CSV table of C-alpha atoms and ligand atoms in Angstrom, one decimal:
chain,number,residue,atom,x,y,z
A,6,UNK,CA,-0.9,18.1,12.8
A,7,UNK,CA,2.5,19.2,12.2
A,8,UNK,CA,5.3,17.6,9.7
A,9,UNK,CA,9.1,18.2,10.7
A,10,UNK,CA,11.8,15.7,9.8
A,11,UNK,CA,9.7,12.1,8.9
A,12,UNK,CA,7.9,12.7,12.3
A,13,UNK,CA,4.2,12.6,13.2
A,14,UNK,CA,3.3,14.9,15.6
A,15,UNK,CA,0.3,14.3,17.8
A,16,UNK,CA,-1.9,15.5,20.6
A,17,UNK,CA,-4.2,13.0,22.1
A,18,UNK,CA,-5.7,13.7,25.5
A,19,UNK,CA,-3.7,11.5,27.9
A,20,UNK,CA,-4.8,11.8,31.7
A,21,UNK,CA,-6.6,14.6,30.5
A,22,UNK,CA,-4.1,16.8,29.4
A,23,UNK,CA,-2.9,17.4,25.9
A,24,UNK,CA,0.5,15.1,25.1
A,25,UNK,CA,2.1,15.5,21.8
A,26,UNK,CA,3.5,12.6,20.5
A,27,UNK,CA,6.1,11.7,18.4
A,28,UNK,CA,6.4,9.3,15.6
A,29,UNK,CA,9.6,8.6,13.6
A,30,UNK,CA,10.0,6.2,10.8
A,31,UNK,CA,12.3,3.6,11.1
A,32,UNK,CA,13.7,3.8,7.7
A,33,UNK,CA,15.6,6.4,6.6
A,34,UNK,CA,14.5,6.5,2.9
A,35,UNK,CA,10.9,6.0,1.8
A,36,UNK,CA,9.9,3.0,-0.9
A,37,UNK,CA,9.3,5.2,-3.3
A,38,UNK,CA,11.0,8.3,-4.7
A,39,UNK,CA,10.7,10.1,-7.6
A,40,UNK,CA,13.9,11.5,-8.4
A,41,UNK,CA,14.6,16.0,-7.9
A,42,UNK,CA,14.2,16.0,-11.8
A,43,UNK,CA,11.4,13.9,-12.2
A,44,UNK,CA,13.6,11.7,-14.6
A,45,UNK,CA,13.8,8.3,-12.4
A,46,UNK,CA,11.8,6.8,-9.9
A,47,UNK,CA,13.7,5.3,-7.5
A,48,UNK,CA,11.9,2.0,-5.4
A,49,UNK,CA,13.7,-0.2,-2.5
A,50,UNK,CA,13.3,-3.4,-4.6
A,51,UNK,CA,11.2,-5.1,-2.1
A,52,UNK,CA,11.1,-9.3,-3.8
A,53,UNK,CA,15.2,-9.2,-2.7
A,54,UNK,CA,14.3,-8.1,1.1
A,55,UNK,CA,15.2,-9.1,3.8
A,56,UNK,CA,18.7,-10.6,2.3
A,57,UNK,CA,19.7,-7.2,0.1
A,58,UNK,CA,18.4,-3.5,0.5
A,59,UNK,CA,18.7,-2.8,-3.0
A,60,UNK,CA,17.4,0.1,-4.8
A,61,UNK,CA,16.1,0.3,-8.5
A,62,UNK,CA,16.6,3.9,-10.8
A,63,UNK,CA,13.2,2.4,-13.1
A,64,UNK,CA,13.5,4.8,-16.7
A,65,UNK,CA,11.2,3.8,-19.0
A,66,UNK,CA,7.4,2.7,-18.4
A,67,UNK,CA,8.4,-1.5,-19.3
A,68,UNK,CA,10.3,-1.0,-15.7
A,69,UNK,CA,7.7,0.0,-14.0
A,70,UNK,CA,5.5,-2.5,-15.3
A,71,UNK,CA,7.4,-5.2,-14.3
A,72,UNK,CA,8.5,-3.7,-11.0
A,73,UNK,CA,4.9,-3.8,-10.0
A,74,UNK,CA,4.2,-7.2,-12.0
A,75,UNK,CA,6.9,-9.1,-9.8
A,76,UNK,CA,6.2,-7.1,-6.4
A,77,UNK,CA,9.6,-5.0,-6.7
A,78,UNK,CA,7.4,-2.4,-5.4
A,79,UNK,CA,4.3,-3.6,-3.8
A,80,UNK,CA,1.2,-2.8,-1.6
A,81,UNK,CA,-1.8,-1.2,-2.3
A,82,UNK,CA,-1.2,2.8,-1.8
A,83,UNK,CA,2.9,2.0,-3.1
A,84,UNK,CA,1.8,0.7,-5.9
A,85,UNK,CA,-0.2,3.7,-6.8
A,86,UNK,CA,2.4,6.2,-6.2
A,87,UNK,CA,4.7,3.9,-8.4
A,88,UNK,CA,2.2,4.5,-11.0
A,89,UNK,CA,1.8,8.0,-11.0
A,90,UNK,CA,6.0,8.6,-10.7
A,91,UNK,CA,5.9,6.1,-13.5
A,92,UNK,CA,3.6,8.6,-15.7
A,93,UNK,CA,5.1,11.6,-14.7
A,94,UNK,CA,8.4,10.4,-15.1
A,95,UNK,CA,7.4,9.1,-18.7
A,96,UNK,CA,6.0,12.2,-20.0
A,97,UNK,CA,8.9,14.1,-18.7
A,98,UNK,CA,11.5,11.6,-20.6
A,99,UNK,CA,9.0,11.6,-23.9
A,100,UNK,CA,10.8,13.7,-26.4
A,101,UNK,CA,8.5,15.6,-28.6
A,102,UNK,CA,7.3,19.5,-29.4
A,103,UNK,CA,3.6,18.6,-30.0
A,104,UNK,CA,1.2,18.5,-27.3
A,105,UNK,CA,-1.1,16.2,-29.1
A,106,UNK,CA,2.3,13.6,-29.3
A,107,UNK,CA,2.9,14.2,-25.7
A,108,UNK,CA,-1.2,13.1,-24.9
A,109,UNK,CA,-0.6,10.3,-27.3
A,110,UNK,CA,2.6,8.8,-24.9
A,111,UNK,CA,0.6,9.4,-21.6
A,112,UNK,CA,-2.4,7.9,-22.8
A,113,UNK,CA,-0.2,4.5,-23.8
A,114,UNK,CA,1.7,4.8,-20.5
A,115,UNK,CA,-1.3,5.1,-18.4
A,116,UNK,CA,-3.5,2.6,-20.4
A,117,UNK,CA,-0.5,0.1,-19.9
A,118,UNK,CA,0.3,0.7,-16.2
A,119,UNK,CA,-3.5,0.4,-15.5
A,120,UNK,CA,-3.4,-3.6,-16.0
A,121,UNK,CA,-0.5,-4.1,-14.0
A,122,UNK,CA,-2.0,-5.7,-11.5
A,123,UNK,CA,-5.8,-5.8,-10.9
A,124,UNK,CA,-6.5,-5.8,-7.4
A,125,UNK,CA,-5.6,-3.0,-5.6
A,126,UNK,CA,-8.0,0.1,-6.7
A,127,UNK,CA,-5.3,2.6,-5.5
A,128,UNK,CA,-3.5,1.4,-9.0
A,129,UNK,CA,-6.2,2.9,-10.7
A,130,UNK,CA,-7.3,5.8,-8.6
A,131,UNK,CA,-3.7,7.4,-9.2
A,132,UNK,CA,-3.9,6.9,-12.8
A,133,UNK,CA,-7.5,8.1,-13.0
A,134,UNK,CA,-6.5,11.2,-11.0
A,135,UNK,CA,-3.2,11.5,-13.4
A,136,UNK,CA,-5.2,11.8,-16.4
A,137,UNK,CA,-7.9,14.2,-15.3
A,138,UNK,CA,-4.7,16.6,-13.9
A,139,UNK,CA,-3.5,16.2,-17.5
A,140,UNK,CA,-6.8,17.4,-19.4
A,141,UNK,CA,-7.4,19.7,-16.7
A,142,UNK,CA,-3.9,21.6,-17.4
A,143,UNK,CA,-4.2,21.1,-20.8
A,144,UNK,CA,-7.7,22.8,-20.9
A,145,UNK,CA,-6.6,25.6,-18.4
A,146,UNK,CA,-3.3,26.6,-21.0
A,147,UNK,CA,-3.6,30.3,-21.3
A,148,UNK,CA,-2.5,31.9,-25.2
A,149,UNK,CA,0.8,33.1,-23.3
A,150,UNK,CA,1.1,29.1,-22.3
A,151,UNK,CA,0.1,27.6,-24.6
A,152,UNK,CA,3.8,28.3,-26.3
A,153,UNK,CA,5.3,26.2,-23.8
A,154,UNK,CA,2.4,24.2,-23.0
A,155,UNK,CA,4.6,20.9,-23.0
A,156,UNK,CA,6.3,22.2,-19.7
A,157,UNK,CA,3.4,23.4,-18.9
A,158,UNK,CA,1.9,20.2,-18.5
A,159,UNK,CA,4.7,18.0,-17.5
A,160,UNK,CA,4.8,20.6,-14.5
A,161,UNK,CA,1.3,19.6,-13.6
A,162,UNK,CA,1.5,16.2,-14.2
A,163,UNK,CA,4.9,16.1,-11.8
A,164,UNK,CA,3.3,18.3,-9.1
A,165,UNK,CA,0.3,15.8,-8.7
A,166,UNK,CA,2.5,12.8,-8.5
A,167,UNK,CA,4.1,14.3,-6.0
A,168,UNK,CA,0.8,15.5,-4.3
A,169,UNK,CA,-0.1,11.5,-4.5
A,170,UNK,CA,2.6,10.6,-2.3
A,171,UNK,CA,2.6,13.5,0.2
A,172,UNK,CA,-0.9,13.4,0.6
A,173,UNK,CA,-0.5,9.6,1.5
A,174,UNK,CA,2.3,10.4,4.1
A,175,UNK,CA,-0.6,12.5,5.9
A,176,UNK,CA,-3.2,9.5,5.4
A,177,UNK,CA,-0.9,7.5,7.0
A,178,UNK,CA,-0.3,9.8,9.9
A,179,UNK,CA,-3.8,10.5,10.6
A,180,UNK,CA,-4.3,6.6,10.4
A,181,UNK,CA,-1.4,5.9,12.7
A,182,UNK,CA,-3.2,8.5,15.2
A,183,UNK,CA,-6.6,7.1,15.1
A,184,UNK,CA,-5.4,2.7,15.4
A,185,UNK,CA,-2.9,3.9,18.2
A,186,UNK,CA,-6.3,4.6,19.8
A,187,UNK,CA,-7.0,1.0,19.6
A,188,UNK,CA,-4.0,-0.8,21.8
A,189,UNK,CA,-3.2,-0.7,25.5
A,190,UNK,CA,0.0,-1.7,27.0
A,191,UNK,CA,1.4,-5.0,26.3
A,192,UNK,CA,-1.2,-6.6,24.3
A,193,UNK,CA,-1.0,-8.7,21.6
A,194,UNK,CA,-1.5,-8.0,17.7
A,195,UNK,CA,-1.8,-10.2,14.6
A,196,UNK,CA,-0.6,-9.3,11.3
A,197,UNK,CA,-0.9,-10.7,8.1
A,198,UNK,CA,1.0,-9.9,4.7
A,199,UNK,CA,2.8,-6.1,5.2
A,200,UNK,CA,0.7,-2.7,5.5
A,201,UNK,CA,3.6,-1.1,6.9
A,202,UNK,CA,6.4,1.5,5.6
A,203,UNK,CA,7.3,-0.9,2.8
A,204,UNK,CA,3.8,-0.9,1.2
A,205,UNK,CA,3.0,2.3,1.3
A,206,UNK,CA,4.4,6.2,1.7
A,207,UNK,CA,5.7,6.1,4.8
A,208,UNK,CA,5.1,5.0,8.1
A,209,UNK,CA,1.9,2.1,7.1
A,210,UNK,CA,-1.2,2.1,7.9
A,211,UNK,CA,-2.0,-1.2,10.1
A,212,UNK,CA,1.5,-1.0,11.3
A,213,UNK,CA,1.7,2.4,11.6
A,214,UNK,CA,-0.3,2.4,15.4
A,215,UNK,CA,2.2,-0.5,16.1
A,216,UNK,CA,5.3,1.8,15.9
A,217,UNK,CA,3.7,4.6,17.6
A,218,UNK,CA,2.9,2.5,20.7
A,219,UNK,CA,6.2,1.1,20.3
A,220,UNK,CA,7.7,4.5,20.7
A,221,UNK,CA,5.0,5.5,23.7
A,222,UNK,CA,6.3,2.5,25.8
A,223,UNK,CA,3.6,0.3,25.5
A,224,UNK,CA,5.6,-2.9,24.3
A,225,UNK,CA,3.4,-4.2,21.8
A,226,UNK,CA,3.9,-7.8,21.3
A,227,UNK,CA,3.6,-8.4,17.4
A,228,UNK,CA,2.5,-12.1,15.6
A,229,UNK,CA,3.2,-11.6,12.0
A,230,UNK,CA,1.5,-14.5,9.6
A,231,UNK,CA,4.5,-16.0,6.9
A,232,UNK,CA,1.9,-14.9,4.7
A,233,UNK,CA,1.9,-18.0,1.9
A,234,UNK,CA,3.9,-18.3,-1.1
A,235,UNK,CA,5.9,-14.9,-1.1
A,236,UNK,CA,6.0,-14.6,2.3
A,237,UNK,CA,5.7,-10.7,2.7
A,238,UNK,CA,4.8,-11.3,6.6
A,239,UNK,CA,8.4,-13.3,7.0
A,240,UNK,CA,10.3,-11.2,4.6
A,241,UNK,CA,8.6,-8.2,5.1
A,242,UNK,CA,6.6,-7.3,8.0
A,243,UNK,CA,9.2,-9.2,10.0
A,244,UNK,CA,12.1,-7.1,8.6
A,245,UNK,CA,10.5,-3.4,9.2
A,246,UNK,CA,9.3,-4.5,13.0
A,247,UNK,CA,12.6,-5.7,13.9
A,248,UNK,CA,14.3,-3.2,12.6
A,249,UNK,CA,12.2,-1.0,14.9
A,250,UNK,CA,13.1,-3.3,18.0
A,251,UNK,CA,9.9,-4.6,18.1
A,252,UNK,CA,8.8,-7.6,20.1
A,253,UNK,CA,8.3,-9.6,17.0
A,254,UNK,CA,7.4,-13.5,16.8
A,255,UNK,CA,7.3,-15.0,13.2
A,256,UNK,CA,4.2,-17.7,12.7
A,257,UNK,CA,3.0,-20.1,9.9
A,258,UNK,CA,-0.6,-18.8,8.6
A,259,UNK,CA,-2.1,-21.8,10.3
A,260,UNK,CA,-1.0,-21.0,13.6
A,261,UNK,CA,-3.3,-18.0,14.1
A,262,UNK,CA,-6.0,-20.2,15.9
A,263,UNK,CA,-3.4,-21.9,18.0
A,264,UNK,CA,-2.1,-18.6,19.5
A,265,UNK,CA,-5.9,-17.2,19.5
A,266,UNK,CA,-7.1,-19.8,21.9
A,267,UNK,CA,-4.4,-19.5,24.4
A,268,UNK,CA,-5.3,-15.6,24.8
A,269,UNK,CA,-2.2,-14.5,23.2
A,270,UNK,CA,-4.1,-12.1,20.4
A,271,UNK,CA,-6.2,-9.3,21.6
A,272,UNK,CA,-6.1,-7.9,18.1
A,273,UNK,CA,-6.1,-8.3,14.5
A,274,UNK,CA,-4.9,-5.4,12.7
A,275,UNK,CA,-4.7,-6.1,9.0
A,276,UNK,CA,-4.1,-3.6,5.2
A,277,UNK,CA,-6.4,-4.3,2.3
A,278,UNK,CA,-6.4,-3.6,-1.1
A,279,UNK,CA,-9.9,-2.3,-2.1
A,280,UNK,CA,-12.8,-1.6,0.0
A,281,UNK,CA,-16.5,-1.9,-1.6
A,282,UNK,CA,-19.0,-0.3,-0.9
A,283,UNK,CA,-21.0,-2.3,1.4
A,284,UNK,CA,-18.1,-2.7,3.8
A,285,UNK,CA,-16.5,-6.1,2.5
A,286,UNK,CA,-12.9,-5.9,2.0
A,287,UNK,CA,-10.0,-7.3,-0.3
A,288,UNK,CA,-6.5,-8.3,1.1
A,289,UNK,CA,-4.0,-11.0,0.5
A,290,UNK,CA,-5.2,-14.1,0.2
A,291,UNK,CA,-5.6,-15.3,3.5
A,292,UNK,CA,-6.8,-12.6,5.4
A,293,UNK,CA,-10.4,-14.2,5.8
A,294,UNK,CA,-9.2,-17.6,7.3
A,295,UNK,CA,-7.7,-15.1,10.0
A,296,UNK,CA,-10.9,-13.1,10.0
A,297,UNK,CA,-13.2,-16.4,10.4
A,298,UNK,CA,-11.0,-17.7,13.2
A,299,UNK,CA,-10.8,-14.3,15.4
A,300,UNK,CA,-14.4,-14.2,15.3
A,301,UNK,CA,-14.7,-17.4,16.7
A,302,UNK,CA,-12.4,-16.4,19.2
A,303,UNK,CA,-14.1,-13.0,19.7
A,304,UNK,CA,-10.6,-11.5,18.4
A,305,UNK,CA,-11.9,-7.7,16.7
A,306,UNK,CA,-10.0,-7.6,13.6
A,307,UNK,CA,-9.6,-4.0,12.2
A,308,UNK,CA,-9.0,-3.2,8.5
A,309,UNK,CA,-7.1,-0.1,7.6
A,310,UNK,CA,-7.6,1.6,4.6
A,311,UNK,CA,-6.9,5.2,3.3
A,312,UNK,CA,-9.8,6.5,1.4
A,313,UNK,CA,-7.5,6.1,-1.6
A,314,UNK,CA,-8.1,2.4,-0.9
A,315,UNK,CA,-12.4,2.4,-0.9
A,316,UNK,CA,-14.0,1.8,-4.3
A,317,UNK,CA,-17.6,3.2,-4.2
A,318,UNK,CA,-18.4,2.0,-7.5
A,319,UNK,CA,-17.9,-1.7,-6.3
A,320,UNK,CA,-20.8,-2.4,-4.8
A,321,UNK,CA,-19.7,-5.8,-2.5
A,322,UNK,CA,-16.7,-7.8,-2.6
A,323,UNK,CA,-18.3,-10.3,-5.1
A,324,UNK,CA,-17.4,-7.4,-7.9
A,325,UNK,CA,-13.6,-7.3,-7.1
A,326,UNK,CA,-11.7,-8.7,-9.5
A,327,UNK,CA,-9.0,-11.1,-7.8
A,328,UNK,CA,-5.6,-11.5,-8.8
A,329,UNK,CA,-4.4,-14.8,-9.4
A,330,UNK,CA,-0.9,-15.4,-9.9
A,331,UNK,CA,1.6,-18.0,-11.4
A,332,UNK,CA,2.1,-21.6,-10.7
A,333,UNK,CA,5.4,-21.4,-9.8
A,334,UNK,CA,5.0,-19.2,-7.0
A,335,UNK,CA,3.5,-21.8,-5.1
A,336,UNK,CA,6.0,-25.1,-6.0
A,337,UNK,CA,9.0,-23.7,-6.0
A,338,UNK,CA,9.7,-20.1,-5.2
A,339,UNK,CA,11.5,-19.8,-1.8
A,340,UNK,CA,12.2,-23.5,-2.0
A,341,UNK,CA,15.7,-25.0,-3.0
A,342,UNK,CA,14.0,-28.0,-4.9
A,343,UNK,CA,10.4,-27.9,-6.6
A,344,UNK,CA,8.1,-29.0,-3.6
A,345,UNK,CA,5.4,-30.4,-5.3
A,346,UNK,CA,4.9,-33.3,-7.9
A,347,UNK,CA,5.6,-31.8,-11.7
A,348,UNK,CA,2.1,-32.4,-12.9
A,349,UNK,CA,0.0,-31.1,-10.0
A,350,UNK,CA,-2.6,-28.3,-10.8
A,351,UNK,CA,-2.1,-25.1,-8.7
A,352,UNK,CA,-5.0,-22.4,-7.9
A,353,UNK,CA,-3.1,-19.5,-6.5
A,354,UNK,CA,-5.1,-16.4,-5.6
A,355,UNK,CA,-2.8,-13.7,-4.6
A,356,UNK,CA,-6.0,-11.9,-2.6
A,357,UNK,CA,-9.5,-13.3,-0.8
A,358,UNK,CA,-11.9,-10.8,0.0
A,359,UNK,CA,-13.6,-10.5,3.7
A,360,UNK,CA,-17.3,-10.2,4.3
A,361,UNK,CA,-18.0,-6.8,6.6
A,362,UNK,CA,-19.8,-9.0,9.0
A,363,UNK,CA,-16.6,-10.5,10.3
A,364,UNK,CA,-15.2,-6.9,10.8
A,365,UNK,CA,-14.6,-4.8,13.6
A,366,UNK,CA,-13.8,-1.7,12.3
A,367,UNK,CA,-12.3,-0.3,9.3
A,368,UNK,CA,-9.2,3.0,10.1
A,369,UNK,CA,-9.4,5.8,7.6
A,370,UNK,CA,-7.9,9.0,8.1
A,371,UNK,CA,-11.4,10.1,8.5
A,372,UNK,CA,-12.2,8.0,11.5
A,373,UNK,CA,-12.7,4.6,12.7
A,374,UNK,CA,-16.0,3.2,10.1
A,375,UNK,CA,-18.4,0.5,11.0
A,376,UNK,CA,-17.9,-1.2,7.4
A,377,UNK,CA,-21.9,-0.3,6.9
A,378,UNK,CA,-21.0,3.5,7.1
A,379,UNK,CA,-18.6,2.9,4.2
A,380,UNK,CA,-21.2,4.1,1.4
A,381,UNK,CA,-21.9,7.0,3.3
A,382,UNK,CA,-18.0,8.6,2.3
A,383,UNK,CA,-17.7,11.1,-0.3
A,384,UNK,CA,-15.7,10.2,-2.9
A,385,UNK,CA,-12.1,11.1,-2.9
A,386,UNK,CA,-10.4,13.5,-5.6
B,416,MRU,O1,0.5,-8.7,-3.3
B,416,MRU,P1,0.8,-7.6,-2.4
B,416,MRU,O2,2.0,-7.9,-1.6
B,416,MRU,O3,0.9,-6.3,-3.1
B,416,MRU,O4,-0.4,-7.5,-1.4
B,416,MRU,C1,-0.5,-6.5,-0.5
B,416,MRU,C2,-1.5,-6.7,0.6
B,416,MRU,O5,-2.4,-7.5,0.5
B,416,MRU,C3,-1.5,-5.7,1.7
B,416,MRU,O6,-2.1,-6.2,2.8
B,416,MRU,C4,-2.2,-4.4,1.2
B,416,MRU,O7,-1.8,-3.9,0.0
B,416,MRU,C5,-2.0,-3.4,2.3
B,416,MRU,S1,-1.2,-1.9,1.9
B,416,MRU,C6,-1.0,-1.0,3.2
């Protein structure tokens, strides 16, 4: 596979003969960006889409923080290249000539980013692999280096960062390649929440296949779920398939069954969060009302996840810790007036997790998994 210009180039055998295909990405910027220097880390600033493409230059590690606490830059594999931009572009701002004051400031910054939000293992994984790049530079510091063993080090850090991202770009390609596999001609997908460009490098990963088929002629016919409270399936999901001129109709989330038994759904194609290792799977909150219904329906729903995504030490969806999120989210956010009686109590769990048995298939890059071949993936760097 070949990268030129924010295209995917494929060759799948078509009729027998080798096609390539191209993929382009409807945006002309990616989510995230960390800045030539390594100084800024610039994000689309995703909670004021689709009203207001605005973009954020975060500085200092309270901004990112709060840019992934209030879903300015969300989705699983985003929100780990936020992180790792966020270090990098920390330790690069930190002002110091000691090496051990330099490991003191990435150690704060990564301990803090680490509990930004708990759900999405990606966050973690990037920090993780951020912190063994640092000791491994630091350890690998030559007596000729070790002089400028700052740069040295900030040079590593902001190489891997970068590596995070590009490396994610390629998941999502390969992803793309392997769910386009999936659709014929005119048929009918349900979404929920956004796994597309928005929540990750580029591209997306269960919306990824949709743009390619797009692009190949074969008029995919897109249901995207609001997505309850923030509404990243009507804000969102909405906003990047439209803008790709994509036959697009916007739903509540309890209309899925509706459209399921009058045949309009052939497939569910859906992101998560973290895989465990036994196959079940976390996404937003949701996602297994949709799951429980398509099998009823005998709708396959497919879960697409980059190995960055799959967390072998979890051994089953009961150990994944679930986000749950303010109050206010669910009474009054998106509404003009407060929707619900003052005293009310509110449970809002931003994510539900999925048994394997109700899945069809989870998308890597490495292939198409039954979710009880899961455990048998290496883990990833
Ligand atoms: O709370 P969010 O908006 O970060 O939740 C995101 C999801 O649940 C997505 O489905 C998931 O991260 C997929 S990322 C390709």
């Amino acid at each position: 596979m070949k990268n030129w210009n924010n295209a995917v180039f494929l060759v799948i055998l078509l009729n027998g003969k080798n096609v390539h295909l191209t993929v382009k990405s409807v945006f002309p910027y990616d989510s995230v960006e960390l800045s030539p220097n390594g100084r800024e880390v610039i994000i689309l600033d995703q909670s004021q889409l689709p009203n207001q493409e605005r973009f954020l230059h975060l500085t200092t590690a309270e901004q990112i923080f709060y840019a992934i606490t209030r879903l300015k830059v969300r989705g699983a594999p985003a929100i780990g290249i936020a992180a790792a931009f966020g270090l990098a572009m920390c330790v690069n701002r930190f002002r110091t000539r000691s090496l051990q004051a330099l490991e003191k400031e990435f150690l704060r910054v990564k301990h803090y980013l680490y509990i930004s939000r708990p759900t999405a293992v990606n966050l973690m994984w990037a920090l993780d692999r951020m912190e063994r790049c640092f000791y491994t530079a630091k350890q690998s510091l030559d007596d000729a280096e070790e002089k400028h063993a700052i740069e040295v080090v900030r040079n590593a850090l902001t190489a891997e960062a970068r590596a995070i991202k590009e490396e994610d770009v390629a998941m999502c390609e390969a992803i793309s390649e392997l769910g386009f596999s999936l659709l014929r001609p005119g048929c009918g997908i349900l979404t929920h929440c956004n796994a597309g460009h928005l929540a990750v490098s580029r591209f997306g990963t269960a919306l990824g296949p949709i743009y390619l088929a797009q692009q190949q002629g074969y008029s995919p016919r897109v249901y995207c779920d609001e997505t309850r409270p923030l509404l990243q399936g009507a804000r969102l999901t909405a906003y990047e398939l439209t803008k790709a001129c994509i036959d697009t109709t916007l739903i509540c989330d309890n209309m899925a069954a509706t459209l399921m038994s009058q045949g309009k759904i052939d497939l569910v194609f859906v992101g998560c969060d973290r895989v465990a290792a036994n196959g079940d799977v976390a996404n937003k909150i949701g996602t297994s009302s949709v799951a429980i219904v398509a099998k009823y329906y005998k709708v396959p729903i497919y879960v697409f996840a980059p190995t960055s995504t799959i967390d072998l030490d979890c051994r089953s969806g009961a150990e994944i810790i679930i986000e749950e999120r303010p109050a206010f989210e669910v009474t009054d956010m998106y509404y003009s007036k407060r929707m619900a009686p003052k005293d009310v109590r509110v449970y809002n769990p931003a994510f539900d997790v999925t048994p394997a048995s109700l899945i069809a298939g989870i998308v890597t890059e490495k292939g198409i998994l039954k979710p009880r071949d899961i455990k048998n993936l290496r883990k990833t760097k």
